[in-house]
Amino acid sequence: MLRLSTLFVRTLRDDPADAEIASHKLLVRAGYIRRAAPGIYSWLPLGLKVLGRVENIVREEMDAFGAQEVHFPALLPREPYEATGRWSEYGDNIFTLTDRKDAEYLLAPTHEEMFTLLVKDLYTSYKDLPLSLYQIQTKYRDEARPRAGLLRGREFIMKDSYSFSVDDEGLDAAYDAHRAAYLRIFERLGLPVVPVAATAGAMGGSRSEEFLHPSPAGEDTFVMSDGGYAANVEAVTTRAPHESDFSAAPAARVLDTPDTPTIETLVAAANGLGEELGELAREFSAADTLKNVVLAVVSPDGERSLVVVGLPGDRDVDLKRLEANIGPLVGVAGEPAVEAANDADLAKNPGLVKGYIGPGLSLDAAVLGAEGKLGIPYLVDPRVVSGTTWITGANEHGKHVFGLVAGRDFTWDGVVEAASVRDGDEAPDGSGPLTTHRGIELGHVFNLGRKYADALGLQVLDQNGKLVTVTMGSYGLGVTRTLAAIAEANNDERGLIWPAAVAPADVHIVATGKDEEVFTAAAELATDLEDAGLEVLFDDRRKVSPGVKFGDAELIGVPLIVVVGRGLQEGKIEIKDRASGESREVPFLDAAAEIRSSIAR
């Protein structure tokens, strides 16, 4: 039995100074976790109770479809990650160290390589497959800005599992089994989730989905349509217009547009040109302009290169979308960071005229008055297709080009999804307008294919005795993130309100007052409930006021609170539902049965 008189816990009345969101504040205040370092937390007894219940639900659902649990070390050698290229691809996002013999190691961010090598070591035949293995284990990532408590930490607990099949059909079956298990897990935890299409990033692979819990505290943005489309904004694809015939389009014209370094000033100037535009004249908006944004792509090893992205002027660049999609287009492996080019970057490229940048133009030099070549990769938004007409910079201070036709007057090196996604944008599958939402990523499933098996030589003999490369899937679920999300979704101004499935105890008994009879009766009730198989948190503190005890009970958040106090003189106790706040008095002699009945419901 957990007794508050001896339990290792101290509740706090004030929020911790570094806490920004409810779950972080309340998990610290209620004595579940304590900060050890930025993004690193110690777990106290109450916290471990909740964590254990979350882990058990995950285990039960994984075991239910045949997955088997293993456990790997967190300290791993460099060589497997070197073989797959991820030692360098992760860059500064991993913790590395060198032992006394100068051998290099890392603290594992994920374990694809180790799972692959373990199966390679033990299995050689198609008869051994399909196979799904999982572990629940601590991971480490060197977050640049750890925040939000357990939601964005440098050390965290994750369930990662991997499937091994001889063909794509087996992979699809394993993927679907994991996906269904995730939905059952989150349902049992009382957490609504939305499975959304996602990008795979450094993990590789094709088919990929995230499980997002809608929450204002979430760092992920996702979109949904009434017709059923759902995707992380990084994975949204734009419905591009059809290419059009530009053979009859009038020639582009370069005009003076002084003091127009922004889209707003450019549109105002364009609408005031009138006769100077001739047959190009019309009412212009920001969507008619081609904004050219200079960005620096920083590879995991720190190398810096520039790229220009052209997109409609009524859109902004979404750096997360760009980071998720730009790597293959510019030849950068892993997960590159993207940021606005700085003054030093621009100084190295004098052809980039700030405020008047245009694409690598193929207009006649006499028309442009300059070559108009960028000399660095030029990527465009999917809305830029052959035949579309734009106003854009002429790569010369104070000048813009009007009537510039894509495919005729300029070309591009690639197409990239980089523009921000807005409410009202059309879903790529035609299922209606999109609405944007915030969410906490709790799980991610990947169709890895043969990337890691190829790199590490995982092959088995098929039915014909021929060596075939094993097909893999990878499935992650953030256990500590899920716990934090439950806390974020279940609280009020007084404290936490745990769902019964994960609460640190089934019932919180509070003995109030000074009468020995009250404490004796409360202890008797606690013992009866424990003998009946319930987990009990018993506040048996003798010299603590009823107000403090009630405050702690509401802060700690066990879903059922039982108060044994003055009412005992009349043979009654109070049972209070923490979530609804409703309370009722019941005879003490009926209390154990009444409490068991309430918990069963």
Coordinates of N, CA and C in Angstrom, one line a residue, residues 186-359:
F186 N -4.0 3.4 -27.9 CA -4.4 4.7 -27.6 C -5.9 4.8 -27.1
E187 N -6.7 3.9 -27.6 CA -8.1 3.8 -27.2 C -8.1 3.4 -25.7
R188 N -7.3 2.4 -25.3 CA -7.3 2.0 -23.9 C -6.7 3.1 -23.0
L189 N -5.8 3.9 -23.5 CA -5.3 5.0 -22.7 C -6.2 6.2 -22.7
G190 N -7.3 6.1 -23.4 CA -8.2 7.3 -23.5 C -7.7 8.5 -24.2
L191 N -6.8 8.2 -25.2 CA -6.2 9.3 -25.9 C -6.7 9.3 -27.4
P192 N -7.5 10.2 -27.8 CA -7.9 10.3 -29.2 C -6.7 10.6 -30.1
V193 N -6.5 9.8 -31.2 CA -5.4 10.1 -32.1 C -6.0 10.1 -33.5
V194 N -5.2 10.8 -34.4 CA -5.5 10.8 -35.8 C -4.3 10.3 -36.5
P195 N -4.5 9.1 -37.2 CA -3.4 8.7 -38.1 C -3.3 9.5 -39.3
V196 N -2.1 10.1 -39.6 CA -1.9 11.0 -40.7 C -0.8 10.6 -41.5
A197 N -0.9 10.8 -42.8 CA 0.3 10.6 -43.7 C 1.4 11.4 -43.3
A198 N 2.6 10.9 -43.4 CA 3.8 11.5 -42.9 C 5.0 11.2 -43.8
T199 N 6.1 12.0 -43.6 CA 7.4 11.7 -44.3 C 8.2 10.9 -43.4
A200 N 9.2 10.2 -44.0 CA 10.0 9.2 -43.2 C 11.3 9.8 -42.7
G201 N 11.7 10.9 -43.3 CA 13.0 11.6 -42.8 C 14.2 10.7 -42.9
A202 N 15.0 10.8 -41.9 CA 16.3 10.0 -41.9 C 16.0 8.5 -41.7
M203 N 14.8 8.1 -41.3 CA 14.5 6.7 -41.2 C 14.4 6.0 -42.5
G204 N 14.1 6.7 -43.5 CA 14.0 6.1 -44.9 C 12.7 5.4 -45.0
G205 N 12.5 4.7 -46.1 CA 11.2 4.0 -46.4 C 10.2 4.8 -47.1
S206 N 9.1 4.1 -47.4 CA 8.1 4.7 -48.3 C 6.8 5.0 -47.4
R207 N 5.9 4.0 -47.3 CA 4.7 4.2 -46.5 C 5.0 4.6 -45.1
S208 N 4.3 5.7 -44.7 CA 4.6 6.2 -43.4 C 3.4 7.0 -42.8
E209 N 3.1 6.7 -41.5 CA 2.0 7.4 -40.9 C 2.4 7.8 -39.5
E210 N 1.9 9.0 -39.0 CA 2.1 9.4 -37.6 C 0.8 9.3 -36.9
F211 N 0.8 9.1 -35.6 CA -0.4 9.1 -34.8 C -0.3 10.3 -33.9
L212 N -1.2 11.3 -34.2 CA -1.1 12.6 -33.6 C -2.3 12.7 -32.6
H213 N -2.1 13.2 -31.4 CA -3.1 13.5 -30.5 C -3.4 15.0 -30.6
P214 N -4.6 15.4 -31.0 CA -4.9 16.8 -31.2 C -4.8 17.5 -29.8
S215 N -4.0 18.6 -29.8 CA -3.7 19.3 -28.6 C -3.1 20.6 -28.9
P216 N -3.5 21.7 -28.2 CA -2.9 23.0 -28.4 C -1.4 23.0 -28.1
A217 N -1.0 22.0 -27.2 CA 0.4 22.0 -26.8 C 1.3 21.3 -27.8
G218 N 0.7 20.7 -28.9 CA 1.5 19.9 -29.8 C 2.4 20.8 -30.7
E219 N 3.5 20.2 -31.1 CA 4.5 20.9 -31.9 C 4.2 20.6 -33.4
D220 N 3.4 19.6 -33.7 CA 3.2 19.2 -35.1 C 1.9 19.9 -35.6
T221 N 1.9 20.3 -36.8 CA 0.7 20.8 -37.5 C 0.2 19.7 -38.5
F222 N -1.1 19.4 -38.4 CA -1.6 18.5 -39.4 C -2.9 19.0 -40.0
V223 N -3.3 18.5 -41.1 CA -4.5 18.9 -41.8 C -5.5 17.8 -41.9
M224 N -6.8 18.1 -42.0 CA -7.8 17.2 -42.3 C -8.8 17.8 -43.2
S225 N -9.5 16.9 -43.9 CA -10.6 17.3 -44.8 C -11.9 16.6 -44.3
D226 N -13.0 17.1 -44.6 CA -14.3 16.4 -44.2 C -14.4 15.1 -45.0
G227 N -13.7 15.0 -46.1 CA -13.8 13.7 -46.9 C -12.9 12.6 -46.4
G228 N -12.1 12.9 -45.3 CA -11.3 11.8 -44.7 C -9.8 11.9 -44.9
Y229 N -9.3 12.9 -45.7 CA -7.9 13.1 -45.9 C -7.3 13.6 -44.6
A230 N -6.1 13.1 -44.2 CA -5.4 13.5 -43.0 C -3.9 13.4 -43.3
A231 N -3.1 14.4 -43.0 CA -1.7 14.4 -43.2 C -1.0 15.4 -42.3
N232 N 0.2 15.0 -41.9 CA 1.1 16.0 -41.4 C 1.4 17.1 -42.5
V233 N 1.5 18.4 -42.1 CA 1.7 19.4 -43.1 C 3.0 19.1 -43.9
E234 N 4.0 18.4 -43.3 CA 5.2 18.1 -44.1 C 4.9 17.2 -45.2
A235 N 3.9 16.4 -45.1 CA 3.6 15.4 -46.2 C 2.5 15.8 -47.1
V236 N 1.9 17.0 -46.9 CA 0.8 17.4 -47.8 C 1.4 17.7 -49.2
T237 N 0.7 17.2 -50.2 CA 1.1 17.5 -51.5 C 0.1 18.5 -52.1
T238 N 0.6 19.5 -52.9 CA -0.1 20.5 -53.5 C -0.8 20.1 -54.8
R239 N -2.1 20.5 -54.9 CA -2.8 20.2 -56.2 C -2.3 21.3 -57.2
A240 N -1.4 20.9 -58.1 CA -0.8 21.8 -59.0 C -1.8 22.1 -60.2
P241 N -1.8 23.3 -60.7 CA -2.6 23.6 -61.9 C -2.1 22.8 -63.1
H242 N -2.9 22.7 -64.2 CA -2.5 22.0 -65.4 C -1.5 23.0 -66.2
E243 N -0.6 22.4 -66.9 CA 0.2 23.2 -67.8 C -0.6 23.8 -68.9
S244 N -0.3 25.0 -69.4 CA -1.1 25.6 -70.4 C -0.2 26.1 -71.6
D245 N -0.8 26.2 -72.7 CA -0.1 26.7 -73.9 C 0.3 28.2 -73.8
F246 N 1.6 28.5 -74.0 CA 2.0 29.9 -73.8 C 2.5 30.5 -75.2
S247 N 2.1 29.8 -76.3 CA 2.6 30.2 -77.6 C 2.1 31.6 -77.9
A248 N 0.9 32.0 -77.5 CA 0.4 33.3 -77.8 C 0.6 34.3 -76.7
A249 N 1.3 34.0 -75.7 CA 1.5 34.9 -74.5 C 2.4 36.1 -75.0
P250 N 2.0 37.3 -74.6 CA 2.9 38.4 -74.9 C 4.2 38.3 -74.3
A251 N 5.2 39.0 -74.8 CA 6.6 39.0 -74.3 C 6.6 39.6 -73.0
A252 N 7.5 39.1 -72.1 CA 7.8 39.7 -70.8 C 8.4 41.0 -71.0
R253 N 8.2 41.9 -69.9 CA 8.8 43.2 -70.0 C 9.5 43.5 -68.6
V254 N 10.6 44.1 -68.7 CA 11.3 44.6 -67.5 C 11.0 46.1 -67.3
L255 N 10.5 46.4 -66.1 CA 10.2 47.8 -65.8 C 10.8 48.3 -64.5
D256 N 11.0 49.6 -64.5 CA 11.5 50.1 -63.3 C 10.4 50.1 -62.2
T257 N 10.9 49.5 -61.0 CA 10.0 49.5 -59.8 C 10.8 49.9 -58.6
P258 N 11.1 51.1 -58.5 CA 12.0 51.5 -57.4 C 11.2 51.4 -56.1
D259 N 12.0 51.1 -55.0 CA 11.4 51.1 -53.6 C 10.3 50.0 -53.5
T260 N 10.5 48.8 -54.1 CA 9.5 47.8 -54.0 C 10.2 46.5 -53.5
P261 N 10.8 46.5 -52.3 CA 11.5 45.3 -51.9 C 10.6 44.2 -51.3
T262 N 9.4 44.5 -51.1 CA 8.4 43.6 -50.5 C 7.3 43.3 -51.5
I263 N 6.6 42.2 -51.2 CA 5.5 41.8 -52.0 C 4.4 42.9 -52.0
E264 N 4.1 43.4 -50.8 CA 3.1 44.4 -50.7 C 3.4 45.7 -51.6
T265 N 4.6 46.1 -51.5 CA 5.0 47.3 -52.2 C 5.0 47.0 -53.7
L266 N 5.4 45.8 -54.1 CA 5.5 45.4 -55.5 C 4.0 45.4 -56.1
V267 N 3.1 44.8 -55.4 CA 1.7 44.7 -55.9 C 1.1 46.1 -56.0
A268 N 1.4 47.0 -55.1 CA 0.9 48.4 -55.2 C 1.5 49.1 -56.4
A269 N 2.8 48.9 -56.6 CA 3.4 49.5 -57.8 C 2.9 48.9 -59.1
A270 N 2.7 47.6 -59.1 CA 2.2 47.0 -60.4 C 0.8 47.5 -60.7
N271 N 0.0 47.7 -59.8 CA -1.4 48.2 -60.0 C -1.4 49.6 -60.4
G272 N -0.3 50.3 -60.2 CA -0.2 51.7 -60.6 C 0.5 52.0 -61.9
L273 N 1.0 51.0 -62.6 CA 1.8 51.2 -63.8 C 0.9 51.5 -65.0
G274 N -0.2 50.9 -65.0 CA -1.2 51.2 -66.1 C -0.6 51.1 -67.5
E275 N -0.6 52.2 -68.3 CA -0.2 52.1 -69.7 C 1.2 51.5 -69.9
E276 N 2.1 51.7 -69.0 CA 3.4 51.1 -69.2 C 3.4 49.6 -69.4
L277 N 2.4 48.9 -68.8 CA 2.3 47.5 -69.0 C 1.7 47.1 -70.3
G278 N 1.0 48.0 -70.9 CA 0.3 47.6 -72.2 C -0.6 46.5 -72.0
E279 N -0.5 45.5 -72.9 CA -1.4 44.3 -72.9 C -1.2 43.4 -71.6
L280 N -0.2 43.7 -70.9 CA 0.0 42.9 -69.6 C -0.8 43.5 -68.4
A281 N -1.3 44.7 -68.6 CA -2.0 45.3 -67.5 C -3.3 44.6 -67.1
R282 N -3.5 44.5 -65.8 CA -4.7 44.0 -65.2 C -4.6 44.2 -63.7
E283 N -5.6 43.8 -62.9 CA -5.5 43.9 -61.5 C -4.7 42.8 -60.9
F284 N -3.6 43.2 -60.2 CA -2.7 42.2 -59.6 C -2.9 42.0 -58.1
S285 N -2.6 40.8 -57.7 CA -2.6 40.5 -56.2 C -1.3 39.8 -55.9
A286 N -1.1 39.5 -54.6 CA 0.2 38.9 -54.2 C 0.4 37.5 -54.9
A287 N -0.8 36.8 -55.2 CA -0.7 35.5 -55.8 C -0.1 35.5 -57.2
D288 N -0.1 36.7 -57.8 CA 0.5 36.9 -59.2 C 2.0 37.1 -59.2
T289 N 2.5 37.2 -58.0 CA 4.0 37.5 -57.9 C 4.7 36.2 -57.6
L290 N 5.9 36.1 -58.0 CA 6.8 35.0 -57.7 C 7.9 35.4 -56.7
K291 N 7.7 35.0 -55.5 CA 8.6 35.3 -54.4 C 9.8 34.4 -54.5
N292 N 11.0 34.9 -54.4 CA 12.2 34.1 -54.5 C 13.0 34.2 -53.2
V293 N 13.0 33.1 -52.4 CA 13.5 33.2 -51.0 C 14.9 32.5 -51.0
V294 N 15.9 33.1 -50.5 CA 17.2 32.6 -50.4 C 17.4 31.9 -49.1
L295 N 17.7 30.6 -49.1 CA 17.8 29.8 -47.9 C 19.1 29.1 -47.9
A296 N 19.6 28.8 -46.6 CA 20.8 28.0 -46.4 C 20.4 26.6 -46.0
V297 N 20.9 25.6 -46.7 CA 20.7 24.2 -46.3 C 21.9 23.8 -45.5
V298 N 21.8 23.4 -44.3 CA 22.9 23.0 -43.4 C 22.8 21.5 -43.3
S299 N 23.8 20.8 -43.8 CA 23.8 19.3 -43.7 C 24.2 18.9 -42.3
P300 N 23.9 17.6 -42.0 CA 24.2 17.1 -40.6 C 25.7 17.3 -40.2
D301 N 26.6 17.3 -41.2 CA 28.0 17.6 -40.9 C 28.4 19.0 -40.8
G302 N 27.4 19.9 -40.9 CA 27.6 21.4 -40.8 C 27.9 22.1 -42.1
E303 N 28.0 21.4 -43.2 CA 28.3 22.1 -44.5 C 27.1 22.9 -44.9
R304 N 27.4 24.1 -45.4 CA 26.3 25.1 -45.7 C 26.3 25.4 -47.2
S305 N 25.1 25.3 -47.8 CA 24.9 25.6 -49.2 C 23.6 26.4 -49.4
L306 N 23.6 27.2 -50.4 CA 22.4 28.0 -50.7 C 21.5 27.4 -51.7
V307 N 20.3 27.7 -51.6 CA 19.2 27.4 -52.6 C 18.2 28.5 -52.6
V308 N 17.6 28.7 -53.8 CA 16.6 29.7 -53.9 C 15.3 28.9 -54.2
V309 N 14.2 29.3 -53.4 CA 12.9 28.7 -53.6 C 11.9 29.7 -54.1
G310 N 11.3 29.4 -55.3 CA 10.3 30.3 -55.9 C 8.9 29.8 -55.5
L311 N 8.1 30.7 -55.0 CA 6.7 30.3 -54.7 C 5.8 31.6 -54.8
P312 N 4.5 31.3 -54.9 CA 3.6 32.5 -55.1 C 3.8 33.5 -53.9
G313 N 3.7 34.7 -54.2 CA 3.9 35.8 -53.2 C 2.9 35.8 -52.1
D314 N 1.8 35.2 -52.2 CA 0.9 35.1 -51.1 C 1.1 34.0 -50.1
R315 N 2.2 33.3 -50.3 CA 2.6 32.1 -49.5 C 3.9 32.4 -48.8
D316 N 4.1 31.8 -47.6 CA 5.4 31.9 -46.9 C 6.0 30.5 -47.0
V317 N 7.3 30.5 -46.8 CA 8.0 29.2 -46.7 C 7.8 28.6 -45.3
D318 N 7.4 27.3 -45.3 CA 7.3 26.6 -44.1 C 8.6 25.8 -44.0
L319 N 9.5 26.2 -43.0 CA 10.8 25.5 -43.0 C 10.7 24.1 -42.6
K320 N 9.8 23.6 -41.8 CA 9.7 22.2 -41.5 C 9.3 21.4 -42.7
R321 N 8.4 21.9 -43.5 CA 8.0 21.3 -44.8 C 9.2 21.2 -45.7
L322 N 9.9 22.3 -45.8 CA 11.1 22.3 -46.7 C 12.2 21.3 -46.2
E323 N 12.5 21.3 -44.9 CA 13.5 20.4 -44.4 C 13.1 18.9 -44.7
A324 N 11.8 18.6 -44.6 CA 11.4 17.2 -44.8 C 11.5 16.8 -46.3
N325 N 11.6 17.8 -47.2 CA 11.5 17.4 -48.6 C 12.7 17.8 -49.5
I326 N 13.6 18.6 -48.9 CA 14.6 19.2 -49.8 C 15.9 18.3 -49.9
G327 N 16.1 17.4 -49.0 CA 17.4 16.7 -49.0 C 17.7 16.0 -50.3
P328 N 16.8 15.2 -50.9 CA 17.2 14.5 -52.1 C 17.3 15.5 -53.3
L329 N 16.7 16.6 -53.2 CA 16.8 17.6 -54.4 C 18.1 18.3 -54.4
V330 N 18.8 18.4 -53.3 CA 20.1 19.1 -53.3 C 21.2 18.2 -52.9
G331 N 20.9 16.9 -52.9 CA 22.0 15.9 -52.6 C 22.5 15.9 -51.2
V332 N 21.6 16.2 -50.2 CA 22.0 16.2 -48.8 C 21.4 15.0 -48.2
A333 N 22.1 14.1 -47.6 CA 21.6 12.9 -46.9 C 21.2 13.3 -45.5
G334 N 20.3 12.4 -44.9 CA 19.8 12.7 -43.6 C 18.8 13.7 -43.5
E335 N 18.8 14.5 -42.4 CA 17.8 15.5 -42.1 C 18.5 16.9 -42.1
P336 N 18.6 17.5 -43.2 CA 19.3 18.8 -43.2 C 18.4 19.9 -42.5
A337 N 19.1 20.9 -41.9 CA 18.4 22.0 -41.3 C 18.3 23.1 -42.4
V338 N 17.3 23.9 -42.4 CA 17.1 24.9 -43.4 C 16.8 26.2 -42.6
E339 N 17.5 27.3 -43.0 CA 17.3 28.6 -42.3 C 17.5 29.7 -43.4
A340 N 17.0 30.9 -43.0 CA 17.2 32.0 -43.9 C 18.6 32.3 -44.1
A341 N 19.0 32.6 -45.4 CA 20.4 33.0 -45.7 C 20.7 34.3 -44.9
N342 N 22.0 34.3 -44.4 CA 22.4 35.5 -43.6 C 23.2 36.4 -44.5
D343 N 23.6 37.5 -44.0 CA 24.4 38.5 -44.8 C 25.7 38.0 -45.4
A344 N 26.3 37.1 -44.6 CA 27.6 36.5 -45.1 C 27.3 35.6 -46.3
D345 N 26.2 34.9 -46.3 CA 25.8 34.0 -47.4 C 25.6 34.9 -48.6
L346 N 24.8 36.0 -48.5 CA 24.5 36.8 -49.6 C 25.7 37.5 -50.1
A347 N 26.7 37.9 -49.3 CA 27.9 38.5 -49.7 C 28.7 37.7 -50.6
K348 N 28.6 36.4 -50.5 CA 29.4 35.5 -51.3 C 28.7 35.3 -52.7
N349 N 27.5 35.8 -52.8 CA 26.7 35.6 -54.1 C 26.2 37.0 -54.5
P350 N 27.1 37.9 -55.1 CA 26.6 39.2 -55.4 C 25.5 39.3 -56.5
G351 N 25.3 38.2 -57.2 CA 24.2 38.2 -58.1 C 22.8 38.1 -57.5
L352 N 22.8 37.9 -56.2 CA 21.5 37.9 -55.5 C 21.2 39.3 -55.0
V353 N 20.3 40.0 -55.7 CA 20.0 41.4 -55.3 C 18.8 41.4 -54.4
K354 N 19.1 41.6 -53.1 CA 18.1 41.5 -52.1 C 16.9 42.4 -52.4
G355 N 15.7 41.7 -52.4 CA 14.5 42.4 -52.7 C 14.1 42.4 -54.1
Y356 N 15.0 42.0 -55.0 CA 14.7 42.0 -56.5 C 15.2 40.7 -57.1
I357 N 15.2 39.6 -56.3 CA 15.8 38.3 -56.9 C 14.7 37.7 -57.8
G358 N 15.2 37.2 -58.9 CA 14.4 36.5 -59.8 C 15.0 35.1 -60.1
P359 N 14.3 34.3 -60.9 CA 14.8 33.0 -61.2 C 16.0 33.1 -62.2

